Amino acid sequence: MIPAPFLVYLGHSADALGIKTSRGVATFRREDCVGEFRYDDCPMTLGLPRLGMAEAAAAGARTLVLGVASAGGKLPTDLVDDAAAALEAGMNVAAGLHERLRGEPRLVALAAERGLQLFDLREPPENLTVGKGYPRAGHRLLTVGTDCSVGKMYATLALTRALRERGIAADFRATGQTGILIAGEGVPVDAVVADFIAGAIEQLAPARDDDGWDLIEGQGSLFHPSFAGVSMGLLHGAQPEALVLCHEPGRPHMRGIPGRTLPELAECLERNLEAARLTSPEVRAVGVCLNTSGMSLESALRLCAKTEDQLGIPCTDPMAFGVDAILDRLLCVAPSTRSTIASH
């Protein structure tokens, strides 16, 4: 477990998607965040106190979370310098970049000297096995997406919490760096050797016989040329009973690939169902989750209603309107009278 409280890092970031790990931690573990570290040229804030390294340590922060993306997952010089400053101030350092903190001799030496730890979140577990696809007991739901960074983790966490509120056993199964920080454990699936992706997810969400649910965080998109392989491995390893499709309306192109448009929702959903049937022949779609944070309330409600009509399954923004209608569909119960969308 990574020691809390945290100082979340924004640095020089000017890209909202580039700080999604810091934002996710600040959203779902806010009680464990003492502040944010950002430079004067950073136009964004997470609404936390702005603190320097020494100030954060004095306020009780035990770990600096380098929750930012960099080109190619590299660990640039400025992040190394800031990580060193955090260690010198007495904090551990956690990062989810592909380039490891423990690959930097300067940081390794500082951590050893001060009795602190470096946490590389994209370090896959040892002794992974290849997937077998044999049927296994338990209920599992997987979130899938039209693109990267469209809200799959947020939707999965919202569904997990809502199931628990109904008194149903539910576990969030993290597959990315942000989810692992929030849950305290998981498998960084994009760092797993391709042959072992399905097996890693079989181990992450093993058979269960308590009638509870495993809610598995999706990654990438079958329609994204860079990351479709990870998405396919997740579909096969999860053996999901149910899929929830996630999408950000208005996105002009696939993340990182200008000129490549996102798929239509119906086509994307059907292709995911088709792929999932290899290991879960009875898989079904139970809902759509939209990230409408850039829309007005009225526009978001209209789009959710329109999408519901088009696809014939519940559609919501899980952060704005809740997920009751999707859970009703998932659990095959009558539509909930508590639906936030209905109340609007």
Coordinates of C-alpha atoms in Angstrom, one line a residue:
M1 CA 0.0 0.0 0.0
I2 CA 1.3 3.5 -0.9
P3 CA 1.4 5.6 2.3
A4 CA -1.1 8.4 2.5
P5 CA -1.7 11.4 2.8
F6 CA -0.7 12.5 -0.7
L7 CA 0.7 15.6 -2.4
V8 CA -0.7 15.4 -6.0
Y9 CA 1.5 16.8 -8.8
L10 CA 0.4 19.1 -11.6
G11 CA 3.8 20.6 -12.4
H12 CA 3.8 22.6 -15.6
S13 CA 0.9 20.7 -17.1
A14 CA -1.5 22.5 -19.5
D15 CA -3.4 19.5 -20.7
A16 CA -6.5 18.4 -18.7
L17 CA -6.2 14.8 -19.9
G18 CA -2.6 14.8 -19.0
I19 CA -3.3 15.2 -15.3
K20 CA -6.0 12.6 -15.2
T21 CA -4.2 10.5 -12.5
S22 CA -3.8 13.5 -10.2
R23 CA -7.4 14.4 -10.9
G24 CA -8.7 10.9 -10.2
V25 CA -6.8 10.7 -6.9
A26 CA -8.1 14.1 -5.9
T27 CA -11.7 13.1 -6.8
F28 CA -11.9 9.7 -5.2
R29 CA -9.4 10.0 -2.4
R30 CA -9.7 13.6 -1.6
E31 CA -9.6 13.0 2.2
D32 CA -6.1 11.6 1.6
C33 CA -4.8 14.7 -0.3
V34 CA -3.2 17.5 1.6
G35 CA -2.5 19.7 -1.4
E36 CA -1.3 20.1 -5.0
F37 CA 2.1 21.0 -6.4
R38 CA 2.1 23.2 -9.5
Y39 CA 4.2 25.9 -11.1
D40 CA 3.1 29.4 -12.0
D41 CA 2.7 28.5 -15.6
C42 CA 0.3 25.7 -14.9
P43 CA -3.2 27.0 -15.7
M44 CA -5.1 24.2 -13.9
T45 CA -6.0 23.4 -10.3
L46 CA -7.8 20.5 -8.5
G47 CA -9.1 22.9 -5.8
L48 CA -6.5 21.7 -3.3
P49 CA -4.1 24.0 -1.3
R50 CA -1.1 24.9 -3.4
L51 CA 1.9 23.6 -1.4
G52 CA 5.7 23.4 -1.9
M53 CA 7.5 20.2 -1.1
A54 CA 8.6 21.2 2.4
E55 CA 5.2 22.7 3.1
A56 CA 3.4 19.5 2.1
A57 CA 5.7 17.3 4.2
A58 CA 5.1 19.6 7.2
A59 CA 1.4 19.3 6.6
G60 CA 1.6 15.6 6.8
A61 CA 2.0 14.4 3.2
R62 CA 3.8 11.1 3.0
T63 CA 3.9 10.5 -0.7
L64 CA 4.2 12.7 -3.8
V65 CA 2.0 11.3 -6.5
L66 CA 3.5 12.2 -9.9
G67 CA 0.0 11.9 -11.6
V68 CA 0.9 13.4 -14.9
A69 CA 1.4 12.0 -18.4
S70 CA 4.5 12.6 -20.4
A71 CA 5.4 11.9 -24.1
G72 CA 6.0 8.2 -24.4
G73 CA 5.7 7.6 -20.7
K74 CA 9.2 9.0 -20.2
L75 CA 10.5 10.4 -17.0
P76 CA 11.8 13.9 -18.0
T77 CA 14.5 15.8 -16.1
D78 CA 12.0 18.2 -14.5
L79 CA 10.0 15.3 -13.0
V80 CA 13.2 13.7 -11.7
D81 CA 14.2 17.0 -10.1
D82 CA 10.8 17.4 -8.4
A83 CA 10.9 13.8 -7.3
A84 CA 14.3 14.4 -5.7
A85 CA 13.0 17.5 -4.0
A86 CA 10.1 15.4 -2.5
L87 CA 12.5 12.8 -1.2
E88 CA 14.7 15.4 0.3
A89 CA 11.7 16.9 2.0
G90 CA 10.9 13.4 3.5
M91 CA 8.2 12.1 1.2
N92 CA 8.0 8.8 -0.8
V93 CA 7.3 9.2 -4.5
A94 CA 4.8 7.3 -6.7
A95 CA 4.6 7.4 -10.4
G96 CA 2.8 5.5 -13.2
L97 CA 5.0 6.3 -16.1
H98 CA 6.4 3.6 -18.3
E99 CA 9.9 4.8 -17.4
R100 CA 10.5 3.7 -13.9
L101 CA 11.5 5.8 -10.9
R102 CA 13.8 2.9 -9.8
G103 CA 15.7 3.3 -13.1
E104 CA 17.0 6.7 -11.9
P105 CA 20.1 6.1 -9.8
R106 CA 19.8 9.6 -8.2
L107 CA 16.3 8.8 -6.9
V108 CA 17.3 5.3 -5.8
A109 CA 20.2 6.7 -3.8
L110 CA 18.1 9.5 -2.2
A111 CA 15.4 7.0 -1.2
A112 CA 17.9 4.6 0.3
E113 CA 19.7 7.4 2.2
R114 CA 16.4 8.7 3.7
G115 CA 14.7 5.4 4.3
L116 CA 11.9 6.2 1.8
Q117 CA 10.3 4.3 -1.0
L118 CA 9.8 4.7 -4.8
F119 CA 6.5 3.2 -6.1
D120 CA 6.3 2.4 -9.8
L121 CA 2.6 1.8 -10.5
R122 CA 3.2 0.3 -13.9
E123 CA 5.1 -2.7 -12.5
P124 CA 3.2 -5.9 -13.4
P125 CA 2.9 -8.7 -10.8
E126 CA 5.2 -11.6 -11.1
N127 CA 4.2 -15.2 -12.0
L128 CA 1.4 -14.2 -14.4
T129 CA 0.0 -17.1 -16.5
V130 CA -1.6 -17.1 -19.9
G131 CA -5.4 -16.9 -20.1
K132 CA -7.4 -20.1 -20.5
G133 CA -10.9 -18.8 -21.1
Y134 CA -12.5 -21.6 -19.1
P135 CA -15.8 -20.6 -17.5
R136 CA -15.5 -19.4 -13.9
A137 CA -18.0 -18.6 -11.3
G138 CA -19.0 -15.0 -10.3
H139 CA -20.6 -11.9 -11.7
R140 CA -18.3 -9.6 -13.7
L141 CA -18.9 -6.2 -15.5
L142 CA -16.3 -4.6 -17.7
T143 CA -16.3 -1.0 -18.9
V144 CA -15.3 -0.4 -22.6
G145 CA -14.8 2.8 -24.5
T146 CA -14.9 4.5 -27.8
D147 CA -11.5 6.0 -27.1
C148 CA -8.9 6.3 -24.3
S149 CA -9.6 8.6 -21.4
V150 CA -13.4 8.8 -21.8
G151 CA -14.4 8.0 -18.2
K152 CA -14.1 4.2 -17.9
M153 CA -12.5 4.3 -14.5
Y154 CA -15.0 6.9 -13.2
A155 CA -17.9 4.8 -14.5
T156 CA -16.5 1.6 -12.9
L157 CA -16.0 3.3 -9.5
A158 CA -19.5 4.8 -9.6
L159 CA -21.0 1.5 -10.4
T160 CA -19.1 -0.2 -7.6
R161 CA -20.1 2.4 -5.0
A162 CA -23.8 2.2 -6.2
L163 CA -23.9 -1.6 -5.9
R164 CA -22.5 -1.4 -2.4
E165 CA -25.1 1.2 -1.5
R166 CA -27.7 -1.4 -2.5
G167 CA -26.2 -3.9 -0.1
I168 CA -24.6 -5.9 -2.8
A169 CA -21.0 -7.1 -2.5
A170 CA -18.9 -5.4 -5.2
D171 CA -15.2 -4.9 -5.8
F172 CA -13.5 -2.4 -8.1
R173 CA -10.7 -4.2 -10.0
A174 CA -8.1 -1.6 -11.1
T175 CA -6.2 -2.0 -14.4
G176 CA -4.5 1.4 -14.7
Q177 CA -2.2 3.6 -12.7
T178 CA -4.9 5.9 -11.4
G179 CA -7.2 3.1 -10.4
I180 CA -4.4 1.3 -8.6
L181 CA -3.7 4.4 -6.6
I182 CA -7.4 4.7 -5.7
A183 CA -7.9 1.0 -4.9
G184 CA -4.5 0.3 -3.4
E185 CA -4.0 -2.7 -5.7
G186 CA -4.5 -3.9 -9.2
V187 CA -2.8 -4.9 -12.4
P188 CA -1.3 -2.2 -14.7
V189 CA -2.5 -4.1 -17.8
D190 CA -0.7 -1.8 -20.3
A191 CA 2.6 -2.9 -18.8
V192 CA 1.8 -6.6 -19.1
V193 CA 3.4 -8.6 -21.9
A194 CA 0.7 -9.2 -24.5
D195 CA 0.6 -13.0 -24.1
F196 CA -0.3 -12.6 -20.4
I197 CA -3.0 -9.9 -20.6
A198 CA -6.0 -12.2 -20.5
G199 CA -4.4 -14.3 -17.8
A200 CA -3.6 -11.3 -15.7
I201 CA -7.3 -10.3 -15.7
E202 CA -8.4 -13.8 -14.9
Q203 CA -6.1 -13.6 -11.8
L204 CA -7.3 -10.0 -11.0
A205 CA -10.9 -11.1 -10.9
P206 CA -10.9 -14.8 -10.0
A207 CA -14.0 -17.0 -9.5
R208 CA -16.2 -15.9 -6.6
D209 CA -19.3 -17.6 -5.1
D210 CA -20.8 -14.9 -2.9
D211 CA -23.2 -13.6 -5.6
G212 CA -21.2 -10.4 -5.6
W213 CA -19.8 -8.4 -8.5
D214 CA -16.3 -7.7 -9.8
L215 CA -16.3 -4.3 -11.6
I216 CA -13.3 -4.3 -14.0
E217 CA -11.8 -1.0 -15.2
G218 CA -11.5 -1.0 -19.0
Q219 CA -8.5 0.4 -20.9
G220 CA -8.1 1.8 -24.4
S221 CA -10.6 1.0 -27.2
L222 CA -11.0 -1.7 -29.8
F223 CA -11.1 1.2 -32.3
H224 CA -7.8 2.8 -31.2
P225 CA -4.9 1.5 -33.4
S226 CA -2.4 2.1 -30.6
F227 CA -4.2 0.3 -27.8
A228 CA -6.8 -2.1 -29.2
G229 CA -4.6 -5.1 -28.2
V230 CA -4.9 -4.2 -24.5
S231 CA -8.7 -3.8 -24.9
M232 CA -9.1 -7.2 -26.5
G233 CA -7.0 -8.9 -23.8
L234 CA -9.2 -7.3 -21.2
L235 CA -12.4 -8.5 -22.9
H236 CA -11.2 -12.1 -23.1
G237 CA -9.7 -12.2 -19.6
A238 CA -12.6 -10.5 -17.9
Q239 CA -15.2 -12.9 -19.2
P240 CA -17.8 -10.2 -18.5
E241 CA -21.4 -11.0 -17.9
A242 CA -22.1 -7.3 -18.7
L243 CA -20.6 -4.4 -20.6
V244 CA -21.0 -0.7 -20.1
L245 CA -19.9 1.6 -23.0
C246 CA -18.1 4.8 -22.1
H247 CA -17.9 7.9 -24.4
E248 CA -17.0 11.6 -24.3
P249 CA -19.3 13.5 -26.7
G250 CA -17.8 16.1 -28.9
R251 CA -14.3 14.7 -29.0
P252 CA -12.9 15.6 -32.4
H253 CA -10.6 12.6 -32.9
M254 CA -9.0 9.6 -31.3
R255 CA -6.6 10.7 -28.5
G256 CA -3.2 11.3 -30.0
I257 CA -4.3 10.6 -33.6
P258 CA -5.7 13.7 -35.3
G259 CA -7.8 12.9 -38.3
R260 CA -9.0 9.5 -37.0
T261 CA -12.6 9.9 -35.9
L262 CA -14.3 8.0 -33.0
P263 CA -16.7 5.1 -33.9
E264 CA -20.4 5.3 -33.7
L265 CA -21.7 4.1 -30.4
A266 CA -23.8 1.3 -31.8
E267 CA -21.0 -0.1 -33.9
C268 CA -18.5 0.2 -31.0
L269 CA -20.9 -1.6 -28.7
E270 CA -21.5 -4.4 -31.1
R271 CA -17.8 -5.0 -31.9
N272 CA -17.1 -5.2 -28.1
L273 CA -19.9 -7.7 -27.6
E274 CA -18.7 -9.7 -30.5
A275 CA -15.2 -9.9 -29.1
A276 CA -16.4 -10.7 -25.6
R277 CA -18.4 -13.6 -26.8
L278 CA -15.2 -15.7 -27.3
T279 CA -15.0 -16.3 -23.5
S280 CA -18.5 -15.1 -22.4
P281 CA -21.1 -16.2 -24.9
E282 CA -24.0 -14.7 -23.0
V283 CA -22.5 -11.3 -22.4
R284 CA -25.0 -8.4 -22.7
A285 CA -24.8 -4.6 -22.8
V286 CA -26.4 -2.9 -19.8
G287 CA -25.7 0.8 -20.3
V288 CA -23.8 3.7 -21.7
C289 CA -21.9 6.2 -19.6
L290 CA -21.2 9.6 -21.1
N291 CA -18.7 12.2 -19.8
T292 CA -20.8 15.3 -20.2
S293 CA -18.6 17.6 -18.1
G294 CA -18.2 20.0 -21.0
M295 CA -21.9 20.3 -21.6
S296 CA -24.8 22.2 -20.0
L297 CA -27.2 20.2 -17.8
E298 CA -30.0 20.5 -20.3
S299 CA -27.9 19.4 -23.2
A300 CA -26.5 16.5 -21.2
L301 CA -30.0 15.3 -20.3
R302 CA -31.2 15.5 -23.9
L303 CA -28.2 13.6 -25.2
C304 CA -28.6 10.9 -22.6
A305 CA -32.3 10.5 -23.5
K306 CA -31.5 10.5 -27.2
T307 CA -28.8 7.8 -26.7
E308 CA -31.1 5.7 -24.7
D309 CA -33.7 5.8 -27.5
Q310 CA -31.1 5.0 -30.1
L311 CA -29.5 2.0 -28.4
G312 CA -32.3 0.7 -26.2
I313 CA -30.3 0.6 -23.0
P314 CA -29.9 3.1 -20.1
C315 CA -27.6 6.1 -20.7
T316 CA -26.3 8.5 -18.0
D317 CA -23.4 10.6 -16.9
P318 CA -22.4 8.6 -13.8
M319 CA -20.8 11.7 -12.0
A320 CA -23.7 14.0 -12.8
F321 CA -26.8 11.8 -12.7
G322 CA -25.8 8.6 -11.0
V323 CA -26.1 5.0 -12.3
D324 CA -29.3 3.7 -10.9
A325 CA -30.9 3.0 -14.3
I326 CA -27.9 0.9 -15.4
L327 CA -27.9 -1.0 -12.1
D328 CA -31.6 -1.7 -12.6
R329 CA -30.9 -3.2 -16.0
L330 CA -27.8 -5.1 -14.7
L331 CA -29.8 -6.6 -11.8
C332 CA -32.9 -7.1 -13.9
V333 CA -35.2 -5.1 -11.5
A334 CA -37.9 -2.6 -12.2
P335 CA -36.6 0.9 -13.1
S336 CA -35.5 2.7 -10.0
T337 CA -37.6 5.6 -8.7
R338 CA -34.4 7.2 -7.4
S339 CA -33.0 8.0 -10.8
T340 CA -31.5 11.4 -10.9
I341 CA -32.2 11.8 -14.7
A342 CA -35.9 11.0 -14.2
S343 CA -36.1 13.6 -11.4
H344 CA -35.0 16.2 -13.9

